[in-house]
mmCIF file of C-alpha atoms in Angstrom:
data_model
loop_
_atom_site.group_PDB
_atom_site.id
_atom_site.type_symbol
_atom_site.label_atom_id
_atom_site.label_comp_id
_atom_site.label_asym_id
_atom_site.label_seq_id
_atom_site.Cartn_x
_atom_site.Cartn_y
_atom_site.Cartn_z
ATOM 1 C CA ASP I 1 -143.221 99.233 -144.149
ATOM 2 C CA GLN I 2 -140.952 101.879 -145.634
ATOM 3 C CA GLN I 3 -142.870 103.181 -148.639
ATOM 4 C CA VAL I 4 -140.165 105.663 -149.634
ATOM 5 C CA LYS I 5 -136.553 104.536 -149.531
ATOM 6 C CA GLN I 6 -133.237 106.229 -150.009
ATOM 7 C CA ASN I 7 -130.802 103.362 -150.071
ATOM 8 C CA SER I 8 -127.621 105.425 -149.943
ATOM 9 C CA PRO I 9 -127.165 106.932 -146.498
ATOM 10 C CA SER I 10 -124.251 109.053 -147.693
ATOM 11 C CA LEU I 11 -122.574 110.342 -150.837
ATOM 12 C CA SER I 12 -119.337 112.261 -151.432
ATOM 13 C CA VAL I 13 -118.771 114.274 -154.602
ATOM 14 C CA GLN I 14 -116.051 116.608 -155.792
ATOM 15 C CA GLU I 15 -116.938 120.271 -156.209
ATOM 16 C CA GLY I 16 -118.029 121.007 -159.771
ATOM 17 C CA ARG I 17 -119.086 117.432 -160.510
ATOM 18 C CA ILE I 18 -122.591 116.021 -160.667
ATOM 19 C CA SER I 19 -124.355 114.736 -157.539
ATOM 20 C CA ILE I 20 -127.029 112.106 -158.103
ATOM 21 C CA LEU I 21 -129.335 111.242 -155.239
ATOM 22 C CA ASN I 22 -131.753 108.362 -155.607
ATOM 23 C CA CYS I 23 -135.130 107.539 -154.160
ATOM 24 C CA ASP I 24 -137.401 104.505 -154.620
ATOM 25 C CA TYR I 25 -141.029 104.121 -153.677
ATOM 26 C CA THR I 26 -143.423 101.218 -153.456
ATOM 27 C CA ASN I 27 -146.887 102.788 -153.445
ATOM 28 C CA SER I 28 -148.235 103.191 -156.975
ATOM 29 C CA MET I 29 -150.786 105.727 -155.669
ATOM 30 C CA PHE I 30 -148.036 108.299 -155.122
ATOM 31 C CA ASP I 31 -148.380 110.994 -157.756
ATOM 32 C CA TYR I 32 -146.375 113.919 -156.441
ATOM 33 C CA PHE I 33 -142.774 113.935 -155.274
ATOM 34 C CA LEU I 34 -140.600 116.509 -153.559
ATOM 35 C CA TRP I 35 -136.952 116.924 -152.642
ATOM 36 C CA TYR I 36 -135.781 118.732 -149.531
ATOM 37 C CA LYS I 37 -132.405 119.820 -148.257
ATOM 38 C CA LYS I 38 -131.801 119.900 -144.528
ATOM 39 C CA TYR I 39 -129.052 121.347 -142.371
ATOM 40 C CA PRO I 40 -128.681 120.152 -138.762
ATOM 41 C CA ALA I 41 -131.172 121.629 -136.284
ATOM 42 C CA GLU I 42 -133.043 123.440 -139.074
ATOM 43 C CA GLY I 43 -136.276 122.746 -140.900
ATOM 44 C CA PRO I 44 -136.113 121.090 -144.327
ATOM 45 C CA THR I 45 -135.887 123.518 -147.245
ATOM 46 C CA PHE I 46 -138.031 122.729 -150.273
ATOM 47 C CA LEU I 47 -135.904 122.313 -153.406
ATOM 48 C CA ILE I 48 -137.938 120.952 -156.276
ATOM 49 C CA SER I 49 -140.997 118.847 -156.975
ATOM 50 C CA ILE I 50 -142.407 116.748 -159.779
ATOM 51 C CA SER I 51 -145.860 115.538 -160.658
ATOM 52 C CA SER I 52 -146.371 112.017 -161.979
ATOM 53 C CA ILE I 53 -147.563 113.412 -165.311
ATOM 54 C CA LYS I 54 -143.989 114.543 -165.984
ATOM 55 C CA ASP I 55 -140.711 112.661 -166.155
ATOM 56 C CA LYS I 56 -138.409 115.623 -165.631
ATOM 57 C CA ASN I 57 -138.435 118.964 -163.882
ATOM 58 C CA GLU I 58 -135.581 121.434 -163.848
ATOM 59 C CA ASP I 59 -134.823 124.427 -161.657
ATOM 60 C CA GLY I 60 -131.391 125.968 -162.018
ATOM 61 C CA ARG I 61 -128.766 123.476 -160.901
ATOM 62 C CA PHE I 62 -131.390 120.997 -159.718
ATOM 63 C CA THR I 63 -133.149 118.476 -161.939
ATOM 64 C CA VAL I 64 -135.499 115.754 -160.801
ATOM 65 C CA PHE I 65 -136.167 112.707 -162.957
ATOM 66 C CA LEU I 66 -139.109 110.388 -162.431
ATOM 67 C CA ASN I 67 -139.334 106.827 -163.764
ATOM 68 C CA LYS I 68 -142.835 105.667 -162.896
ATOM 69 C CA SER I 69 -142.452 102.162 -164.248
ATOM 70 C CA ALA I 70 -139.435 101.619 -162.008
ATOM 71 C CA LYS I 71 -140.965 103.638 -159.140
ATOM 72 C CA HIS I 72 -137.743 105.562 -158.968
ATOM 73 C CA LEU I 73 -136.786 109.206 -158.852
ATOM 74 C CA SER I 74 -133.473 110.942 -158.750
ATOM 75 C CA LEU I 75 -132.164 114.421 -158.009
ATOM 76 C CA HIS I 76 -129.261 115.708 -160.056
ATOM 77 C CA ILE I 77 -127.229 118.666 -158.834
ATOM 78 C CA VAL I 78 -124.921 120.182 -161.434
ATOM 79 C CA PRO I 79 -122.426 121.601 -160.697
ATOM 80 C CA SER I 80 -122.141 120.565 -157.071
ATOM 81 C CA GLN I 81 -120.974 123.223 -154.625
ATOM 82 C CA PRO I 82 -119.655 122.934 -151.045
ATOM 83 C CA GLY I 83 -122.802 124.728 -149.825
ATOM 84 C CA ASP I 84 -124.842 121.808 -151.137
ATOM 85 C CA SER I 85 -123.449 119.645 -148.336
ATOM 86 C CA ALA I 86 -126.526 118.654 -146.312
ATOM 87 C CA VAL I 87 -128.993 115.823 -145.829
ATOM 88 C CA TYR I 88 -131.409 115.392 -148.720
ATOM 89 C CA PHE I 89 -134.853 113.890 -148.234
ATOM 90 C CA CYS I 90 -137.274 112.802 -150.892
ATOM 91 C CA ALA I 91 -140.974 112.777 -150.058
ATOM 92 C CA ALA I 92 -144.046 111.413 -151.802
ATOM 93 C CA SER I 93 -147.726 112.174 -151.692
ATOM 94 C CA ALA I 94 -150.878 110.601 -153.070
ATOM 95 C CA ARG I 95 -152.761 113.752 -154.039
ATOM 96 C CA GLY I 96 -155.748 111.792 -155.205
ATOM 97 C CA SER I 97 -156.351 110.613 -151.664
ATOM 98 C CA GLY I 98 -156.987 114.193 -150.581
ATOM 99 C CA THR I 99 -155.265 113.587 -147.275
ATOM 100 C CA TYR I 100 -152.352 116.008 -147.820
ATOM 101 C CA LYS I 101 -150.062 113.374 -146.339
ATOM 102 C CA TYR I 102 -146.365 113.233 -147.242
ATOM 103 C CA ILE I 103 -144.139 110.212 -146.709
ATOM 104 C CA PHE I 104 -140.442 110.907 -146.296
ATOM 105 C CA GLY I 105 -137.463 108.787 -147.196
ATOM 106 C CA THR I 106 -134.674 108.185 -144.704
ATOM 107 C CA GLY I 107 -132.350 110.763 -146.216
ATOM 108 C CA THR I 108 -128.959 110.844 -147.946
ATOM 109 C CA ARG I 109 -126.124 112.880 -146.513
ATOM 110 C CA LEU I 110 -124.298 114.651 -149.337
ATOM 111 C CA LYS I 111 -120.788 115.924 -148.823
ATOM 112 C CA VAL I 112 -119.317 118.101 -151.553
ATOM 113 C CA LEU I 113 -115.546 118.200 -151.337
ATOM 114 C CA ALA I 114 -113.734 121.425 -152.243
ATOM 115 C CA ASP P 1 -142.834 134.753 -149.379
ATOM 116 C CA THR P 2 -142.605 131.100 -148.302
ATOM 117 C CA GLU P 3 -142.011 131.650 -144.616
ATOM 118 C CA VAL P 4 -143.296 129.508 -141.809
ATOM 119 C CA THR P 5 -142.291 130.774 -138.375
ATOM 120 C CA GLN P 6 -142.019 128.773 -135.181
ATOM 121 C CA THR P 7 -141.565 129.822 -131.583
ATOM 122 C CA PRO P 8 -139.760 129.180 -129.383
ATOM 123 C CA LYS P 9 -136.574 128.076 -131.099
ATOM 124 C CA HIS P 10 -135.481 126.060 -128.071
ATOM 125 C CA LEU P 11 -137.493 124.748 -125.145
ATOM 126 C CA VAL P 12 -136.437 122.825 -122.047
ATOM 127 C CA MET P 13 -139.226 121.473 -119.895
ATOM 128 C CA GLY P 14 -139.682 119.101 -117.022
ATOM 129 C CA MET P 15 -141.946 116.102 -117.171
ATOM 130 C CA THR P 16 -144.642 117.833 -115.110
ATOM 131 C CA ASN P 17 -144.644 121.087 -117.066
ATOM 132 C CA LYS P 18 -147.220 122.383 -119.526
ATOM 133 C CA LYS P 19 -145.888 124.280 -122.505
ATOM 134 C CA SER P 20 -146.981 125.191 -126.023
ATOM 135 C CA LEU P 21 -145.274 125.421 -129.383
ATOM 136 C CA LYS P 22 -146.488 127.966 -131.881
ATOM 137 C CA CYS P 23 -146.431 128.003 -135.661
ATOM 138 C CA GLU P 24 -147.546 130.765 -137.987
ATOM 139 C CA GLN P 25 -147.791 131.246 -141.739
ATOM 140 C CA HIS P 26 -149.233 134.125 -143.734
ATOM 141 C CA MET P 27 -149.176 132.531 -147.166
ATOM 142 C CA GLY P 28 -152.856 131.633 -147.192
ATOM 143 C CA HIS P 29 -151.996 127.957 -146.958
ATOM 144 C CA ARG P 30 -154.916 125.766 -145.954
ATOM 145 C CA ALA P 31 -153.143 122.674 -144.650
ATOM 146 C CA MET P 32 -150.800 122.780 -141.661
ATOM 147 C CA TYR P 33 -148.720 119.997 -140.157
ATOM 148 C CA TRP P 34 -146.794 118.982 -137.078
ATOM 149 C CA TYR P 35 -143.819 116.648 -137.488
ATOM 150 C CA LYS P 36 -141.376 115.232 -134.992
ATOM 151 C CA GLN P 37 -137.804 114.584 -136.048
ATOM 152 C CA LYS P 38 -135.150 112.667 -134.189
ATOM 153 C CA ALA P 39 -131.483 112.833 -135.119
ATOM 154 C CA LYS P 40 -130.563 110.999 -138.329
ATOM 155 C CA LYS P 41 -134.232 110.141 -138.990
ATOM 156 C CA PRO P 42 -136.787 111.542 -141.440
ATOM 157 C CA PRO P 43 -139.570 113.829 -140.243
ATOM 158 C CA GLU P 44 -142.335 111.767 -138.659
ATOM 159 C CA LEU P 45 -145.865 113.046 -139.223
ATOM 160 C CA MET P 46 -147.917 113.753 -136.091
ATOM 161 C CA PHE P 47 -150.956 115.839 -137.114
ATOM 162 C CA VAL P 48 -152.485 117.464 -140.169
ATOM 163 C CA TYR P 49 -155.030 120.267 -140.148
ATOM 164 C CA SER P 50 -156.900 120.893 -143.350
ATOM 165 C CA TYR P 51 -159.059 124.030 -143.541
ATOM 166 C CA GLU P 52 -158.674 124.389 -139.749
ATOM 167 C CA LYS P 53 -160.037 120.925 -139.054
ATOM 168 C CA LEU P 54 -157.951 118.041 -137.762
ATOM 169 C CA SER P 55 -157.755 115.593 -140.650
ATOM 170 C CA ILE P 56 -154.910 113.298 -139.596
ATOM 171 C CA ASN P 57 -153.745 112.161 -136.158
ATOM 172 C CA GLU P 58 -151.011 109.571 -136.550
ATOM 173 C CA SER P 59 -151.877 107.831 -133.265
ATOM 174 C CA VAL P 60 -149.993 110.446 -131.289
ATOM 175 C CA PRO P 61 -150.136 110.115 -127.457
ATOM 176 C CA SER P 62 -152.614 112.452 -125.792
ATOM 177 C CA ARG P 63 -149.824 114.307 -124.000
ATOM 178 C CA PHE P 64 -149.517 116.131 -127.342
ATOM 179 C CA SER P 65 -152.573 118.242 -128.108
ATOM 180 C CA PRO P 66 -152.799 120.231 -131.358
ATOM 181 C CA GLU P 67 -154.911 123.309 -131.885
ATOM 182 C CA CYS P 68 -155.631 125.402 -134.965
ATOM 183 C CA PRO P 69 -157.220 128.670 -133.791
ATOM 184 C CA ASN P 70 -157.320 130.129 -137.304
ATOM 185 C CA SER P 71 -156.015 129.498 -140.790
ATOM 186 C CA SER P 72 -152.643 131.123 -140.046
ATOM 187 C CA LEU P 73 -151.865 129.685 -136.654
ATOM 188 C CA LEU P 74 -151.117 126.216 -135.340
ATOM 189 C CA ASN P 75 -150.281 125.315 -131.765
ATOM 190 C CA LEU P 76 -149.006 122.158 -130.128
ATOM 191 C CA HIS P 77 -149.777 121.906 -126.435
ATOM 192 C CA LEU P 78 -147.455 119.727 -124.403
ATOM 193 C CA HIS P 79 -148.185 118.163 -121.038
ATOM 194 C CA ALA P 80 -146.519 115.443 -118.971
ATOM 195 C CA LEU P 81 -143.961 114.654 -121.637
ATOM 196 C CA GLN P 82 -141.328 111.957 -121.363
ATOM 197 C CA PRO P 83 -137.586 112.309 -121.985
ATOM 198 C CA GLU P 84 -137.986 110.270 -125.183
ATOM 199 C CA ASP P 85 -140.192 113.064 -126.540
ATOM 200 C CA SER P 86 -137.086 115.219 -126.842
ATOM 201 C CA ALA P 87 -136.733 116.006 -130.550
ATOM 202 C CA LEU P 88 -136.950 118.719 -133.179
ATOM 203 C CA TYR P 89 -140.612 119.641 -133.723
ATOM 204 C CA LEU P 90 -141.333 120.929 -137.179
ATOM 205 C CA CYS P 91 -144.328 122.788 -138.481
ATOM 206 C CA ALA P 92 -145.144 122.843 -142.181
ATOM 207 C CA SER P 93 -147.849 124.205 -144.455
ATOM 208 C CA THR P 94 -149.170 123.446 -147.908
ATOM 209 C CA PRO P 95 -151.200 125.646 -150.237
ATOM 210 C CA GLY P 96 -153.597 122.883 -151.129
ATOM 211 C CA ARG P 97 -154.881 122.147 -154.598
ATOM 212 C CA PRO P 98 -153.474 122.526 -157.151
ATOM 213 C CA LEU P 99 -150.082 123.239 -155.590
ATOM 214 C CA TYR P 100 -148.691 120.728 -153.145
ATOM 215 C CA GLU P 101 -145.325 122.144 -152.244
ATOM 216 C CA GLN P 102 -144.876 121.840 -148.516
ATOM 217 C CA TYR P 103 -142.892 124.469 -146.655
ATOM 218 C CA PHE P 104 -141.299 123.908 -143.270
ATOM 219 C CA GLY P 105 -140.549 126.201 -140.397
ATOM 220 C CA PRO P 106 -137.136 126.196 -138.678
ATOM 221 C CA GLY P 107 -138.348 123.928 -135.884
ATOM 222 C CA THR P 108 -138.396 123.985 -132.095
ATOM 223 C CA ARG P 109 -135.685 121.983 -130.369
ATOM 224 C CA LEU P 110 -137.433 120.422 -127.367
ATOM 225 C CA THR P 111 -135.587 118.857 -124.450
ATOM 226 C CA VAL P 112 -137.574 117.068 -121.753
ATOM 227 C CA THR P 113 -135.696 116.636 -118.481
#
């Protein structure tokens, strides 16, 4: 049972345009969400997170939106740069459970075209 | 400083060998994790230590043995591995309440021959 899903395995965007990466989840207990960027053979790099008490969090070029009723979150990258080309994972956690467990989505490969 | 370090970077071992992976963080984080990642797949949780106690074991085979000697250090002892255990092994840490941002190390690329 895949509790966190990223339905688009890949995405191509022109440099300077907006990249929108999507993530859906099924477990209503999830209350904290993170986005990671990963290059091949490296560990994931933390980008941005959002708590379920918010619907938006912004950090520079990265904005995460959370729609709890739809159990959907998205990562917006504006403007997209060639260096953003990587695999992006969303992850979810149920902080209330106290287990410190994170569930990862399957990833979306973003390619930013120069 | 959000650095998690892992050694070695690469490891090749035979199926009868015993080896260990090491992870270290000096951020005062109280939860530490081992993940396994295969190509084109998400990180797969193996173990979680919370306040130096094993809190989650995701039904990992006993040929993988975790150890948390202190709050900064996490080891993964490997013995009698199989070729299908070849993967990128990632360590991560989390501050704990109220912050939950999880930081990963660069990983150890393990090849079992």
